[in-house]
Coordinates of C-alpha atoms and ligand atoms in Angstrom, one line a residue:
M1 CA 0.0 0.0 0.0
T2 CA 1.5 3.3 -1.0
R3 CA -1.3 5.8 -0.4
L4 CA 1.2 8.6 0.4
A5 CA 3.7 7.8 -2.3
G6 CA 6.2 10.6 -2.9
Q7 CA 4.7 12.9 -0.3
T8 CA 6.7 14.3 2.6
A9 CA 5.3 14.2 6.1
I10 CA 6.6 15.9 9.2
V11 CA 5.6 14.1 12.3
T12 CA 6.3 16.2 15.5
G13 CA 7.1 14.3 18.6
A14 CA 7.8 11.1 16.7
S15 CA 10.4 9.5 18.9
S16 CA 7.7 7.9 21.1
G17 CA 4.1 7.0 21.6
I18 CA 1.4 8.0 19.1
G19 CA 3.9 10.1 17.0
L20 CA 6.2 7.1 16.6
G21 CA 3.3 4.9 15.5
I22 CA 2.2 7.5 12.9
A23 CA 5.8 8.0 11.6
L24 CA 6.1 4.2 11.0
A25 CA 2.7 4.0 9.3
M26 CA 3.4 7.0 7.0
G27 CA 6.8 5.4 6.0
R28 CA 5.0 2.1 5.1
E29 CA 2.6 4.1 2.9
G30 CA 5.5 5.5 0.9
A31 CA 5.9 9.0 2.4
H32 CA 9.3 10.6 3.1
V33 CA 9.1 10.9 6.9
V34 CA 10.6 13.6 9.0
V35 CA 10.9 12.2 12.5
N36 CA 11.0 15.2 14.8
F37 CA 12.2 14.8 18.4
R38 CA 13.0 17.2 21.2
S39 CA 15.3 15.2 23.4
N40 CA 15.2 11.5 22.6
E41 CA 17.5 11.5 19.6
E42 CA 18.5 7.8 20.0
S43 CA 14.9 6.7 19.7
A44 CA 14.2 9.0 16.7
R45 CA 17.2 7.5 14.9
E46 CA 15.8 4.0 15.6
V47 CA 12.5 5.1 14.0
V48 CA 14.4 6.3 11.0
E49 CA 16.3 3.0 10.8
T50 CA 13.0 1.0 11.0
I51 CA 11.5 3.0 8.2
R52 CA 14.6 2.8 6.0
S53 CA 15.1 -1.0 6.6
A54 CA 11.6 -1.5 5.3
G55 CA 12.6 0.3 2.1
G56 CA 11.2 3.7 3.1
S57 CA 12.8 7.1 3.4
A58 CA 13.2 9.1 6.6
I59 CA 15.4 11.6 8.5
A60 CA 15.4 12.6 12.2
V61 CA 15.4 16.4 13.0
G62 CA 15.6 17.7 16.5
A63 CA 13.5 20.8 17.3
D64 CA 11.4 22.1 20.2
V65 CA 8.0 22.9 18.6
S66 CA 7.4 25.7 21.1
R67 CA 10.4 27.7 19.8
E68 CA 9.8 29.7 16.6
E69 CA 13.5 29.4 15.5
D70 CA 13.5 25.7 16.0
V71 CA 10.3 25.2 14.0
K72 CA 11.7 27.3 11.1
R73 CA 14.8 25.2 11.1
L74 CA 12.7 22.0 11.1
F75 CA 10.9 23.1 8.0
E76 CA 14.1 24.4 6.3
Q77 CA 15.9 21.1 6.9
T78 CA 12.9 19.2 5.6
I79 CA 12.7 21.3 2.4
R80 CA 16.4 21.1 1.9
E81 CA 16.3 17.3 2.1
F82 CA 13.0 16.4 0.4
G83 CA 12.2 19.6 -1.6
T84 CA 8.9 20.5 0.1
V85 CA 6.4 19.2 2.7
D86 CA 2.9 17.8 2.0
I87 CA 1.7 16.6 5.3
L88 CA 2.1 18.0 8.9
I89 CA 1.2 15.8 11.8
N90 CA 1.0 18.2 14.7
N91 CA 1.5 15.6 17.4
S92 CA 4.0 16.9 20.1
G93 CA 2.3 17.1 23.4
L94 CA 2.8 16.6 27.1
Q95 CA 1.1 16.6 30.5
K96 CA 2.1 18.4 33.7
D97 CA -0.6 17.4 36.0
A98 CA -1.5 19.1 39.3
P99 CA -4.5 19.9 41.4
F100 CA -5.8 23.2 40.3
L101 CA -5.1 25.0 43.6
E102 CA -1.5 23.9 43.4
M103 CA -0.9 24.3 39.7
S104 CA 2.2 26.6 39.1
L105 CA 2.2 29.2 36.3
A106 CA 5.3 27.3 34.9
D107 CA 3.3 24.1 34.5
W108 CA 0.3 25.9 33.0
Q109 CA 2.6 27.8 30.6
K110 CA 4.7 24.8 29.5
V111 CA 1.7 22.7 28.5
I112 CA 0.1 25.6 26.6
D113 CA 3.5 26.4 24.9
V114 CA 4.1 22.9 23.7
N115 CA 0.6 21.6 23.0
L116 CA -1.1 24.7 21.6
T117 CA 1.6 27.3 20.6
G118 CA 3.6 24.4 19.1
Q119 CA 0.7 23.5 16.9
F120 CA 0.3 27.1 15.8
L121 CA 4.0 27.5 14.9
C122 CA 4.2 24.3 12.9
A123 CA 0.8 24.8 11.1
R124 CA 1.7 28.3 10.1
E125 CA 5.1 27.2 8.7
A126 CA 3.4 24.2 6.9
A127 CA 0.6 26.4 5.4
R128 CA 3.1 29.0 4.1
E129 CA 4.9 26.2 2.2
F130 CA 1.7 24.7 0.9
V131 CA 0.6 28.1 -0.4
R132 CA 4.0 28.8 -2.0
R133 CA 4.0 25.4 -3.7
G134 CA 0.3 24.9 -4.6
I135 CA -1.2 21.6 -5.8
V136 CA 1.1 19.0 -7.4
K137 CA -1.6 16.7 -8.7
E138 CA 0.7 13.7 -9.3
R139 CA 1.0 13.6 -5.5
S140 CA -2.3 14.8 -4.1
V141 CA -5.4 16.7 -5.0
A142 CA -4.9 19.0 -2.0
A143 CA -2.1 21.6 -1.7
G144 CA -1.3 20.2 1.8
K145 CA -2.8 18.5 4.8
I146 CA -2.6 19.4 8.4
I147 CA -3.6 16.9 11.1
C148 CA -3.8 18.1 14.7
I149 CA -3.5 15.4 17.3
S150 CA -5.8 16.5 20.0
S151 CA -7.5 14.4 22.7
V152 CA -10.9 13.3 24.0
H153 CA -10.1 16.1 26.5
D154 CA -11.0 18.7 23.9
V155 CA -14.6 17.9 25.0
I156 CA -14.3 15.9 28.2
P157 CA -13.4 18.1 31.2
W158 CA -10.5 16.7 33.2
A159 CA -10.0 17.7 36.9
G160 CA -6.4 17.8 37.9
H161 CA -5.3 18.4 34.3
V162 CA -6.8 21.8 33.5
N163 CA -3.7 23.0 31.6
Y164 CA -3.9 19.9 29.4
A165 CA -7.7 20.1 28.8
A166 CA -7.4 23.9 28.1
S167 CA -4.7 23.2 25.5
K168 CA -6.7 20.5 23.8
G169 CA -9.9 22.6 23.8
G170 CA -7.8 25.4 22.3
I171 CA -6.7 23.0 19.5
M172 CA -10.3 22.3 18.5
L173 CA -11.1 25.9 17.6
F174 CA -7.6 26.6 16.4
M175 CA -8.0 23.7 13.9
K176 CA -11.5 24.7 12.8
S177 CA -10.6 28.4 12.4
I178 CA -7.6 27.6 10.2
A179 CA -9.6 25.0 8.3
Q180 CA -12.1 27.8 7.5
E181 CA -9.3 30.2 6.6
L182 CA -7.2 27.9 4.4
A183 CA -9.9 26.0 2.6
P184 CA -9.8 28.3 -0.5
Q185 CA -6.1 27.4 -0.9
R186 CA -7.1 23.7 -0.9
I187 CA -5.3 23.0 2.4
R188 CA -7.1 20.3 4.3
V189 CA -7.1 20.6 8.1
N190 CA -8.5 18.1 10.6
S191 CA -8.0 16.7 14.1
I192 CA -7.7 13.3 15.6
S193 CA -8.8 13.1 19.2
P194 CA -7.5 9.9 20.7
G195 CA -8.8 8.4 23.9
A196 CA -6.7 6.2 26.2
I197 CA -3.9 4.9 24.0
K198 CA -1.1 2.8 25.6
T199 CA 1.9 5.1 25.7
S200 CA 4.2 6.4 28.3
I201 CA 2.1 9.6 28.9
N202 CA -0.6 7.5 30.7
R203 CA 1.4 4.4 31.8
D204 CA 0.0 4.6 35.4
A205 CA -3.5 4.3 34.0
W206 CA -3.0 0.9 32.2
E207 CA 0.2 -0.7 33.5
S208 CA -1.3 -2.6 36.5
R209 CA -4.3 -4.9 36.2
E210 CA -6.3 -2.9 38.7
A211 CA -5.6 0.4 36.9
E212 CA -6.5 -1.1 33.5
E213 CA -9.8 -2.5 34.9
K214 CA -10.7 1.0 36.2
L215 CA -9.7 2.6 32.9
L216 CA -11.8 0.1 31.0
K217 CA -14.9 1.4 32.8
L218 CA -14.5 4.5 30.7
I219 CA -14.2 2.7 27.4
P220 CA -17.4 1.0 26.0
Y221 CA -15.5 -0.9 23.3
G222 CA -13.6 -2.8 26.0
R223 CA -10.0 -2.3 25.2
V224 CA -7.3 0.3 25.7
G225 CA -6.1 1.7 22.3
E226 CA -2.7 1.2 20.7
P227 CA -0.7 3.8 18.7
E228 CA -1.5 1.9 15.6
D229 CA -5.2 2.6 16.0
V230 CA -4.4 6.3 15.7
A231 CA -1.8 5.8 13.0
R232 CA -4.3 4.1 10.7
A233 CA -6.7 7.0 11.1
A234 CA -3.9 9.5 10.4
V235 CA -2.9 7.8 7.2
W236 CA -6.4 7.9 6.0
L237 CA -6.9 11.6 6.9
A238 CA -3.6 12.5 5.2
S239 CA -4.5 10.6 2.0
D240 CA -6.8 11.6 -0.9
E241 CA -9.3 8.9 0.3
S242 CA -10.5 11.5 2.8
D243 CA -10.4 14.4 0.4
Y244 CA -13.9 15.8 1.3
V245 CA -13.2 15.6 5.1
H246 CA -12.3 19.1 6.3
G247 CA -12.5 20.8 9.6
A248 CA -13.5 17.6 11.3
T249 CA -12.5 16.0 14.6
L250 CA -12.2 12.2 14.4
Y251 CA -12.5 10.6 17.8
V252 CA -10.4 7.5 18.0
D253 CA -11.4 6.5 21.5
G254 CA -13.3 3.2 21.7
G255 CA -16.4 5.2 22.6
M256 CA -14.8 7.1 25.5
T257 CA -16.8 10.3 24.5
L258 CA -20.1 8.4 24.7
Y259 CA -20.6 9.2 28.4
P260 CA -20.3 5.5 29.4
G261 CA -21.4 6.4 32.9
F262 CA -24.9 6.9 31.5
A263 CA -25.2 3.3 30.1
D264 CA -26.9 2.2 33.3
N265 CA -27.5 5.5 35.1
G266 CA -29.3 8.8 34.7
Ligands
BGC301 C1 -4.2 11.7 27.9 C2 -4.1 10.4 28.6 C3 -5.4 9.9 28.9 C4 -6.4 9.9 27.8 C5 -7.8 9.5 28.2 C6 -5.2 11.6 26.7 O1 -5.3 12.7 26.0 O2 -2.9 12.2 27.4 O3 -3.2 10.5 29.7 O4 -5.3 8.5 29.4 O5 -6.4 11.2 27.2 O6 -8.2 10.2 29.4

């Protein structure tokens, strides 16, 4: 399957978790993959090796998405290496949890900087390149695709995580607003909102049997997600198969947003 043949995809935060899964999947679909990392260079290099050894093409580029100069360098390096960029997976994100009364300004700011401002900086750079280049119809019917990785917490409030939920709620209207603004240039913008996916960000919530059982009460479909669940959706949203999908949020959450507490209550 080579649904992304010849296209170049930047995946931010691709050295672990959901980003890593998406990078591998895009490589398998024939994209040139830019594996962005902030600190875990070794893991990013392994992702690149995995893609290359399966016959794909990839490079690793270090950049902190919350820093404008880093983001500019990330795009410059990508364009130098592969000529342009066709797909941005705005994935980098982190949690710095604390009860509201104890949340420091630093922890609030860090989460907003990486999760929300990082998406702004990367999307702006990508959109500038898409507009400059325009449509290359041999590769895609769109001039470019932006996929924002959000969370079920763009609609589900989350006590003890208000910085994170605020950043994800922000991504929702950021995504829809740029979708509205960039549509005339044939730039397609969508979000994926994952539920509980087994990665290091939420290890405490699934590692022990008791924790997993508690978590499963929130997931009607009865299993915790894997990065590959999100990766498959990302490939589809990046490909021309989803060409008429624009400004949408796709919940990949096993039904977590279905208010499962109401199944036998209310
Ligand atoms: C969070 C995870 C959490 C999941 C479901 C994600 O966005 O990063 O920590 O398990 O939402 O609550």
